Every structure is written in structure tokens, then in C-alpha cells.
Coordinates of C-alpha atoms in Angstrom, one line a residue:
Chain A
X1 CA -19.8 -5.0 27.4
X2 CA -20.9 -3.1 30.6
X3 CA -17.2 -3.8 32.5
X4 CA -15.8 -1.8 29.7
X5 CA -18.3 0.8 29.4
X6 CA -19.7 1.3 32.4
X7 CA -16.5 2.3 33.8
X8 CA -16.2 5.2 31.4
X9 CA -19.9 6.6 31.8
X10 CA -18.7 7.0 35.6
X11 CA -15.6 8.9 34.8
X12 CA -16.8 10.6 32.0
X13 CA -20.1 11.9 33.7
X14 CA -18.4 12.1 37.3
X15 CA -20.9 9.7 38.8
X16 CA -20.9 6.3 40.7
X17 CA -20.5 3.1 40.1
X18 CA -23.9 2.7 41.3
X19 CA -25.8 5.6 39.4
X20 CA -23.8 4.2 36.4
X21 CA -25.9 1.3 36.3
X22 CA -29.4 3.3 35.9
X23 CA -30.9 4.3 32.9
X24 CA -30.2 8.1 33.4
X25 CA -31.0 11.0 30.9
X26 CA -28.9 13.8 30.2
X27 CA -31.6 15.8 32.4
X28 CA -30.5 13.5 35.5
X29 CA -26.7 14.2 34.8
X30 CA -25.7 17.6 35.7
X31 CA -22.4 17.4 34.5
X32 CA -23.6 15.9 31.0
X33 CA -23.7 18.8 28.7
X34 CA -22.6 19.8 25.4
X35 CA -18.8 20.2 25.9
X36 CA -19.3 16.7 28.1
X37 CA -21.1 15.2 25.3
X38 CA -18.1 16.2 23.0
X39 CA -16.1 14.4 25.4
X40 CA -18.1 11.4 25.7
X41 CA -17.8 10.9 21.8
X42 CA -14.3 11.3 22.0
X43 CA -13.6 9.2 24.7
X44 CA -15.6 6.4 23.8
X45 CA -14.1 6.4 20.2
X46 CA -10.2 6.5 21.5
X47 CA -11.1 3.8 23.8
X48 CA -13.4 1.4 21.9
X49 CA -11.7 1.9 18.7
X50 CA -14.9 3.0 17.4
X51 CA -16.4 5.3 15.0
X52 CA -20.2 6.8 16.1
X53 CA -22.0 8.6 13.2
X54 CA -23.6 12.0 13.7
X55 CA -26.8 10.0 13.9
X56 CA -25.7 7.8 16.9
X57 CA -23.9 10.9 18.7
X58 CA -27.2 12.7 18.5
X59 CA -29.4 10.0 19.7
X60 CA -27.5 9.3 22.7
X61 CA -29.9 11.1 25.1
X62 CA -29.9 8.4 28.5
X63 CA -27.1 5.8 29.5
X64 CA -29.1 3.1 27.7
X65 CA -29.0 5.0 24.8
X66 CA -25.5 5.2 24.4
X67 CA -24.7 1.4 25.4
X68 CA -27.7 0.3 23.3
X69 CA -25.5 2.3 20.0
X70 CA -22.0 0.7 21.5
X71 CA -23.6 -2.8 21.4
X72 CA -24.7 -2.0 18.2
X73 CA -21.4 -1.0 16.8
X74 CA -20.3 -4.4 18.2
X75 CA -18.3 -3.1 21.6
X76 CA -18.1 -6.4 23.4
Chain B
X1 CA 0.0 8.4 -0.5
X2 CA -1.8 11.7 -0.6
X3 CA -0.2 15.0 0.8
X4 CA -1.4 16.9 4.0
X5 CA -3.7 19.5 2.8
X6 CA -3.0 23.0 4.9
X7 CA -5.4 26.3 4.4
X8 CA -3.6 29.6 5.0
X9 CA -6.0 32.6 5.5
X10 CA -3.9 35.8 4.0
X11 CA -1.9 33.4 2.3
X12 CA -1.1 36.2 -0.7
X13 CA 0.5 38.8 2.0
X14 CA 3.8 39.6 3.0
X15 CA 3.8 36.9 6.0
X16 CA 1.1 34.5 4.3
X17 CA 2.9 33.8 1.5
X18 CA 6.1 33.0 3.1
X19 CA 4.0 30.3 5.4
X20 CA 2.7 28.9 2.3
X21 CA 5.8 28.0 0.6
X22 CA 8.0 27.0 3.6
X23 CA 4.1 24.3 3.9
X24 CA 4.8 23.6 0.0
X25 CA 8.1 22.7 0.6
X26 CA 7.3 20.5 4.3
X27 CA 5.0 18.4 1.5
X28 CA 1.6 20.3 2.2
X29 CA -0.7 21.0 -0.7
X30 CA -1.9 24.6 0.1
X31 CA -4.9 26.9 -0.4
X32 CA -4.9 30.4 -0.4
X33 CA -8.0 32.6 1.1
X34 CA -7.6 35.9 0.4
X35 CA -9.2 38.6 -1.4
X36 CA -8.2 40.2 -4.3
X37 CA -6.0 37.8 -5.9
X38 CA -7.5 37.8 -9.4
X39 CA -4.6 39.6 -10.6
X40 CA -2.1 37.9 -8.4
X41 CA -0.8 35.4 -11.3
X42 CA 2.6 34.2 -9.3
X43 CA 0.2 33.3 -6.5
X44 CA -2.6 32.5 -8.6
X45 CA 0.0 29.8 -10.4
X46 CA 1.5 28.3 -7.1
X47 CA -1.4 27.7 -5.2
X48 CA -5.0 26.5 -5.3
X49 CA -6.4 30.0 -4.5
X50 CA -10.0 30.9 -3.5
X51 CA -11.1 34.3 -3.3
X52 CA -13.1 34.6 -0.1
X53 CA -14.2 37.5 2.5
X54 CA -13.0 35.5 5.5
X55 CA -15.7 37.1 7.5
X56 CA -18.4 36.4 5.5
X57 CA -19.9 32.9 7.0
X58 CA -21.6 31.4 3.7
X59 CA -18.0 32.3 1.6
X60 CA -15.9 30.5 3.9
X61 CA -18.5 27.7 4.3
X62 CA -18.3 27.5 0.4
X63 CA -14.3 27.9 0.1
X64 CA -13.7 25.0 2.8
X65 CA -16.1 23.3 0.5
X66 CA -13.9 24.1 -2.5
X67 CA -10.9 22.6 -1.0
X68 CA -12.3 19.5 0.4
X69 CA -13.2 18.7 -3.0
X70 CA -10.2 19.5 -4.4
X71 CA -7.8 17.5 -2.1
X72 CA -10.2 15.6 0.3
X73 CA -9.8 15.9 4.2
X74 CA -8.3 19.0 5.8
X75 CA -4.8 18.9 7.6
X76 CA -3.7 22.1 9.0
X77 CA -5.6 25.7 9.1
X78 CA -3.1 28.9 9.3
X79 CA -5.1 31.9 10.3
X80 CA -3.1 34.6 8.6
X81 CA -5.1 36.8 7.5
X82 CA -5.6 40.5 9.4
X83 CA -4.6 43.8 9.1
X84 CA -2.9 46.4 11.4
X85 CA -4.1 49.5 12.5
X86 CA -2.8 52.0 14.9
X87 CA -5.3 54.4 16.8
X88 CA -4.8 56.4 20.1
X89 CA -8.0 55.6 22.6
X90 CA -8.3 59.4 22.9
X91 CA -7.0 62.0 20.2
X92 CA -6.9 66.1 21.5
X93 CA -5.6 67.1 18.7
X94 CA -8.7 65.8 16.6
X95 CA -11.1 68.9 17.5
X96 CA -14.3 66.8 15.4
X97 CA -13.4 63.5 16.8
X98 CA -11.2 63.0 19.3
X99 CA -12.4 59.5 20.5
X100 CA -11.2 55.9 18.8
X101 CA -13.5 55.8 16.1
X102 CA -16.1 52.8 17.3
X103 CA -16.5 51.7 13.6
X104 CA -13.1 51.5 12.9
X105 CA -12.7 49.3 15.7
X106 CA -15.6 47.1 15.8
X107 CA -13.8 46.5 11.5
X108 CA -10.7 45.4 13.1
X109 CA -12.1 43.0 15.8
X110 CA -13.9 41.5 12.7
X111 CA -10.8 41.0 10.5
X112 CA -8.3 40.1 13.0
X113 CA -10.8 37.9 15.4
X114 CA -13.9 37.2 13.6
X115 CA -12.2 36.0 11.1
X116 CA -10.0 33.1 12.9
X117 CA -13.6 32.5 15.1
X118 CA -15.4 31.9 12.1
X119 CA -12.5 30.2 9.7
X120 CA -11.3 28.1 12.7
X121 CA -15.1 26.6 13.8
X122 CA -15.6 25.7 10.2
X123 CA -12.4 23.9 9.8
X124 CA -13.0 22.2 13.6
X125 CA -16.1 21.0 12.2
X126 CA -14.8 19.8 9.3
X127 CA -11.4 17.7 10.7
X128 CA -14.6 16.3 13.9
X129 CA -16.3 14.9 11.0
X130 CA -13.7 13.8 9.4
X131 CA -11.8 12.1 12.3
X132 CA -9.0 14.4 10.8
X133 CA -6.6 15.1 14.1
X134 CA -5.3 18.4 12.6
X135 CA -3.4 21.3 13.6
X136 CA -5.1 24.7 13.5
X137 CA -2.1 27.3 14.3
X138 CA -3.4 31.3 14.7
X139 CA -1.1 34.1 14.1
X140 CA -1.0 36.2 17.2
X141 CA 1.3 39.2 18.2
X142 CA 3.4 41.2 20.7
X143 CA 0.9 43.2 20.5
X144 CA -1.7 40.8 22.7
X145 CA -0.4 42.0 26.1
X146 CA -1.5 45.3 24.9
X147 CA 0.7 48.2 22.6
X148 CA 0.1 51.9 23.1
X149 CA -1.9 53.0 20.6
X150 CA -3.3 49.9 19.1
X151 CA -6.6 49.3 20.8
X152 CA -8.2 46.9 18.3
X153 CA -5.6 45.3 17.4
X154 CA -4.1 44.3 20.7
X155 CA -7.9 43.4 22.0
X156 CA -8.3 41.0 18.7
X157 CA -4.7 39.6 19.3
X158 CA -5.7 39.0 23.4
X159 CA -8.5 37.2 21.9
X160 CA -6.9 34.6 19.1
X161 CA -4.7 34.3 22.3
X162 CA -7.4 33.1 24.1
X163 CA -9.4 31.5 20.9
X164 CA -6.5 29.0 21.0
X165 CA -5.9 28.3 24.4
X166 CA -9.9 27.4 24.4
X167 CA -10.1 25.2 21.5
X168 CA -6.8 23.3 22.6
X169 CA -8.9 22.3 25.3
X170 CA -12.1 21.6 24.0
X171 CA -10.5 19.9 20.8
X172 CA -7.7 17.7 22.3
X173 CA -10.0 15.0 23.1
X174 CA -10.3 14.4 19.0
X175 CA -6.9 14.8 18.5
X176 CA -7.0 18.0 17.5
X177 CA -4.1 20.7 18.1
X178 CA -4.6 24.5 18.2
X179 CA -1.4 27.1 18.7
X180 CA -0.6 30.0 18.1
X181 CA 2.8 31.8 17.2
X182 CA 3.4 35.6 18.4
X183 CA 5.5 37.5 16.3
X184 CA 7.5 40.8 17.1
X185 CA 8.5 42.9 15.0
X186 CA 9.2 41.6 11.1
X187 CA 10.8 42.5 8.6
X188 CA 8.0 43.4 6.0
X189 CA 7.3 45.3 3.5
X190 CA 4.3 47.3 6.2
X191 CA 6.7 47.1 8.9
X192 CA 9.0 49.2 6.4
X193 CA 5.9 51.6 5.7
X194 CA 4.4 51.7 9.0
X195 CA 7.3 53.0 11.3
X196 CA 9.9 55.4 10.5
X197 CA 13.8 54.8 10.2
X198 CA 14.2 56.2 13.7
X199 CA 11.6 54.1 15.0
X200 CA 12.8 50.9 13.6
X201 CA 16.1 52.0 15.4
X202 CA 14.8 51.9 18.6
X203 CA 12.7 49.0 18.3
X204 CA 16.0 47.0 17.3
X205 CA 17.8 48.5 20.4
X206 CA 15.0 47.8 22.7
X207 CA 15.3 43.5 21.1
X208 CA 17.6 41.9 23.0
X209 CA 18.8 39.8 19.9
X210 CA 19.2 43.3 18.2
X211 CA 17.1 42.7 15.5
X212 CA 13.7 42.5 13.3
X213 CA 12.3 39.4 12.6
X214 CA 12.2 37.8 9.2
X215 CA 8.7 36.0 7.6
X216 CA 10.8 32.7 7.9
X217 CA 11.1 32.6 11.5
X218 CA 7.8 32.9 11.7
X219 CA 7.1 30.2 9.1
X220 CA 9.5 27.9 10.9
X221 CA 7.5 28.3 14.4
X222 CA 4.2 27.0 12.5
X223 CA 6.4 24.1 11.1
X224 CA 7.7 23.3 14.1
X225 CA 4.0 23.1 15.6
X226 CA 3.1 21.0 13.0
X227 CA 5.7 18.4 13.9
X228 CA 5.5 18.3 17.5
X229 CA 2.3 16.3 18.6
X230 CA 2.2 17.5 22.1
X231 CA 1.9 20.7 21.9
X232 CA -1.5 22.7 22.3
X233 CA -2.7 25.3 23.7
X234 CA 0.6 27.3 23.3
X235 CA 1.3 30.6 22.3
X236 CA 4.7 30.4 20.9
X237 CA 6.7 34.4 20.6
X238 CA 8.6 34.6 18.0
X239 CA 10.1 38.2 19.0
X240 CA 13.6 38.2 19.3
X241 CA 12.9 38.5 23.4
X242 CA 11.2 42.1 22.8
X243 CA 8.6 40.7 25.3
X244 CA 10.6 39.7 28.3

């Protein structure tokens, strides 16, 4: 599961390959604000063929959090 | 399968209820916000009409509402609705008040701009939540890169100009598309009563295609928005070159 997310954290939130691998909040992220989270969502969904609910897209507050939700939703 | 479901704000005016029809006949089912229409029975028979203040947050909340009910997920948003108003900055001949009247223009920001913020985030909302990828097309103006003697209204139309160029980036991710289409000057019923024969006269003299606009050209613009999925962000004039 991480080879297909893990990559998209990095591009998404303009950070390593290295950092990517932490468990970092939205408070560690500089570039992981509102309009970012928007297109996290959105990029993750296109991607993953997923659907997140408002619930999940909420919740995902560190990187664990969001591939906690994606294994969840099954990503593989 | 169901049909597309399209909004049009102003959709009982002059210009709004030629976009509504050439959408009817594209295969749209179309609501009408506009105020007023209680009496309006050859719109009031055509359309599924709600009667809504666009301006007012908790009507439009509950007319979006209304129409989701009605025909389910949203499709297309048409912000029509506006009004002009023409106004010199500074007036010497008004003794008692020669300045641009501040009310009178904060009014105007609110119906031409408010109203297509407010109308347009709803909507947004709506077709995120939704997974809807719609197409929310503004109706701009010449009148954007600023007329003589039109303060509000060129500020407002500056600013759906820039409403849509903002949203096409910050919605494009979901699939969402956001235009808008800039007419000149049309052939309507307020052009008529706005501007004088001799003024009319010049402005088709000034066109390089030597003429006013019709409602249809503009309705064909939003159509052709509809259909082409890569475009967002623009501002398509439909002026008959009076902007070159």
C-alpha cells in the first residue's frame, strides 16, 4: 500500500521521500493547508479510485491518519 | 437515464430566459431563481421556478435544497442574475450630492458579485459532496476592463472575472469547471431603454462585426462551455470584437 501512497503524500505535500515515511501532522507540513487538503482529497480519490466521506477527510490530521483511512477503504 | 439538471440565477430576464431554453432544448432540466415570478405564468409553466433573494444565504441554501430534491444532483449553475446601473464617480452638476452614491454601490456589488460568491459556493459545495464534476459558468461583461461611468458594475464584473478564474483553480482537482462568458452589447429589451438611438449608432460603428449582440449568442457560448471538458478558467467575450 505505502509504494502507491507514499509517493503521492511526497508530491502532494512537496516533501521527501524520507519525511514521507514519518508520522507527520498537518502542524509539521507547511505546505498542508486547507486548499492542500482539498487537493489531497482529490488526488487521492482520482488516483485510488476511491471515495473518502466527510468523516475520513476530516480526520486525516497526520500521514498515519490518512494511510490508516486508505487501508481501510481497502487501497492495497 | 436521468437529465443534467442546470440552475440559472435571473433565469426570468431578458438574457436568463433565453439561456434557459437553449439548456431545455441541450436536454437540461432547469430551475429558475429569480424574484418576482409569482405572476410570471409562461415562466412559471416552463420551468421548476423558485423565488429566491440570491443574496440572501439561508434562501439560496433552501432553494438549492429545493432543487436537489426535485431532480437529485446538480449539473450546471448559470449565474445570471444582476442588474445594471450607470453612475459617474463624481457628478458637478448634483449641487446636494455630487459623489457616487456609497449605498448605491455597495447594492450593486451585492447583486452582481455577492450574489454569484454566495450562489456559486453553495453549488461548489453541493457538486464536492456529490462527486458531481459540473460546470458552473458566470455571466460577465465588457464592462470588466472598466466603462466610463459604470463604477459598480465594472468593479463587480472585474470580480466574477476573477471569482472564476479562482475557482477554476481551486475546483479542477474535483472535476469541476468554472467560466465565464463576456458579453457586449445585446440586443435587449434594457439595452433598447438604456441607451438612445444615437448611442446605439455608435456603439454598432465602434463593433467591428457592425452589430449588437443577440441573447442566443450568448446562450450558445454557455453551451459550448458545457460541451468542451477542457476548458476552465476562461473568460470567453462574446462582443462582436468591441473589446479589441
Amino acid at each position: 500500500m505505502s509504494e502507491r501512497i507514499n509517493p503521492i503524500l511526497a508530491r502532494v505535500f512537496d516533501i521527501s521521500e524520507d519525511d514521507v515515511m514519518k508520522n507527520l501532522s498537518r502542524d509539521d507540513i507547511e505546505k498542508w493547508d486547507s486548499l492542500t487538503h482539498m487537493d489531497l482529497v482529490a488526488t487521492l480519490e482520482n488516483e485510488l479510485g476511491i471515495i473518502l466521506t466527510v468523516d475520513e477527510i476530516i480526520s486525516m490530521v497526520t500521514l498515519d491518519d490518512i494511510r490508516r483511512i486508505l487501508n481501510k477503504s481497502g487501497v492495497k | 437515464m436521468a437529465l443534467p439538471t442546470a440552475i440559472v440565477t435571473g433565469g426570468a430576464g431578458n438574457l436568463g430566459a433565453v439561456i434557459a431554453k437553449s439548456l431545455v432544448q441541450k436536454g437540461y432540466n432547469v430551475a429558475i431563481f429569480d424574484t418576482d415570478i409569482s405572476s410570471r405564468n409562461e415562466i412559471l409553466q416552463e420551468y421548476f421556478c423558485v423565488d429566491v433573494d440570491v443574496t440572501n444565504e439561508s434562501a439560496v441554501n433552501s432553494a438549492v435544497d429545493k432543487v436537489s430534491g426535485m431532480f437529485g444532483d446538480i449539473h450546471l449553475l448559470v449565474n445570471c442574475a444582476g442588474s445594471i446601473m450607470s453612475a459617474p464617480l463624481i457628478n458637478i452638476t448634483n449641487r446636494e450630492s455630487p459623489r457616487h452614491g456609497f449605498t448605491l454601490f455597495k447594492n450593486h456589488i451585492e447583486t452582481n458579485l455577492s450574489s454569484v460568491f454566495l450562489v456559486g459556493s453553495i453549488v461548489a459545495e453541493r457538486m464536492i459532496s456529490t462527486r458531481t464534476k459540473g460546470v458552473i459558468v458566470n455571466i460577465s461583461s465588457v464592462c470588466a476592463c472598466g466603462n466610463k461611468g459604470q463604477s459598480a458594475y465594472s468593479a463587480a464584473k472585474a470580480g466574477v472575472e476573477a471569482l472564476t478564474k479562482v475557482w477554476g483553480k481551486e475546483l479542477g482537482a474535483f472535476g469541476i469547471r468554472v467560466a465565464a462568458v463576456a458579453p457586449g452589447f445585446i440586443d435587449t429589451k434594457s439595452t433598447s431603454s438604456a441607451l438612445s438611438e444615437q448611442k446605439l449608432k455608435e456603439i454598432k460603428s465602434a463593433t467591428p462585426l457592425r452589430r449588437l449582440g443577440n441573447a442566443e449568442n450568448v446562450a450558445q457560448a454557455i453551451c459550448a462551455i458545457t460541451e468542451n471538458d477542457f476548458i476552465t478558467g476562461a473568460i470567453i467575450a462574446v462582443d462582436g470584437g468591441v473589446v479589441l
